[in-house]
Amino acid sequence: MEKNRPLKKFVYHILIRRLTLAALIIAGVVSFIAYDHSKDMVIDTVIKVSQLKISMVRAQFRQLMKQGKLETKQALLEAINYPPGSNIRIREGRYVYAMIYNNQGHHIEAYEDHNYAPLNTVKQYINNMPASYPTTDKLEYSVIDIAGQPYIYTNTRLIAGAKQSPIYLHAVFALSDYAIELVRKQIMETIFYVFTIVFSTTLLLYPVITHLAGKLSDFSTSLLNANLEMLEVLGATIAKRDSDTDAHNYRVTIYAVALAEAIGLEKKAMKSLIKGSFLHDVGKIGIRDNILLKPGKLDQDEFSTMKDHVNHGLDIIHNSDWLQDAEDVVGAHHEKYNGQGYPQGLAADAIPLNARIFAIADVFDALTSRRPYKQPFSFEQTMQIIQQEKGTHFDPELVDKFSLIANKLYSEFSGRDDGGLKDQLHIVTNRYFHSGINTLSY
Ligand SMILES: [Fe+2]
């Protein structure tokens, strides 16, 4: 259906935007969790390796103590990066700084890896840390960040100190390029898999969702079309009773929308105006034929009965949720700017804007149209009458705005009663009722 295309396109665009956004958020959150997990996994491995080595150093140190060979503790520290009996370095990284110290914080023996470029930065960081003296043999470690690089810092007690002063060891383990690359690779792989899974799932779901959304928008559009047809049918019904043609409803709607566009009326109010323009006289259906169709002038009682068409109209549209917003025009299209109109005698801005717009369109069409009892007035005569009624019947600002567009409207639509007029009306209704997702929630 031609009318449905903009709505479907709109729905699809929203779907693409929202699904992509949802996929990005899900992938982002999952990637962040996976990133943290991957990083922790690699760091855990490095911690295990570094802690194992420290445990071995501690055991060897205690052994040396028993054997009284403490003069070899420098050699012990030198071997801190090599597994026992091997000269192959640990691939996850190496200790770049280690120090044995006593309970006054005085260093007894130190190991420094002078091949490690940022050694001084590491030492400075460690020396600025408050001295720590563990009271148990538990290995205490933490992952610290020095100049943007992660390190494993370990602090442990080497000797408890029952017979002599306690001795401690602290050391800094730097992750190797291999370990850092391993973290990076694992993270990239995880993120790649997460994005692939999330986006392929979204792609699989997209046709299913668009199919369902297409069906829904088809259904909504057909409902909307049925409602718009009902508007036309109701308008045409009263036109038939009033010895008028459908064309009056079409023209006043086109005129009212043109004036409303000239003052920049918002879209929602425009929909109410279109409905109201079609249905302004729907209450005439409740007026007896002897009054509605009386050829001559109505007497006072008859006119009083005729005025009831406004309240009849309100009663009719109040039965429909979709039509209720037409009440501004239906209920106030006979009010006058000076308060001399009916049924409430509202004045100036107390008259709803849509009713003030419509009143000009309605009178303009009545004056420029042929009726059983009169010939059409010329454009000049019509505008003269409207100008005379400026500030009494009509809102003066709206008359000024209407004067700027009236000539064009007159030459294009006045007196027309053809298929082209209906087409023009449908262009106007489509502009406001078939223009997007809001048509689902008008
Ligand atoms: Fe009326």
Coordinates of C-alpha atoms and ligand atoms in Angstrom, one line a residue, residues 281 309 333-334, ligand 1:
D281 CA -21.5 20.5 11.2
H309 CA -26.3 21.5 16.0
H333 CA -16.9 27.2 15.1
H334 CA -19.8 29.6 15.6
Ligands
FE1 FE -22.2 25.0 12.0

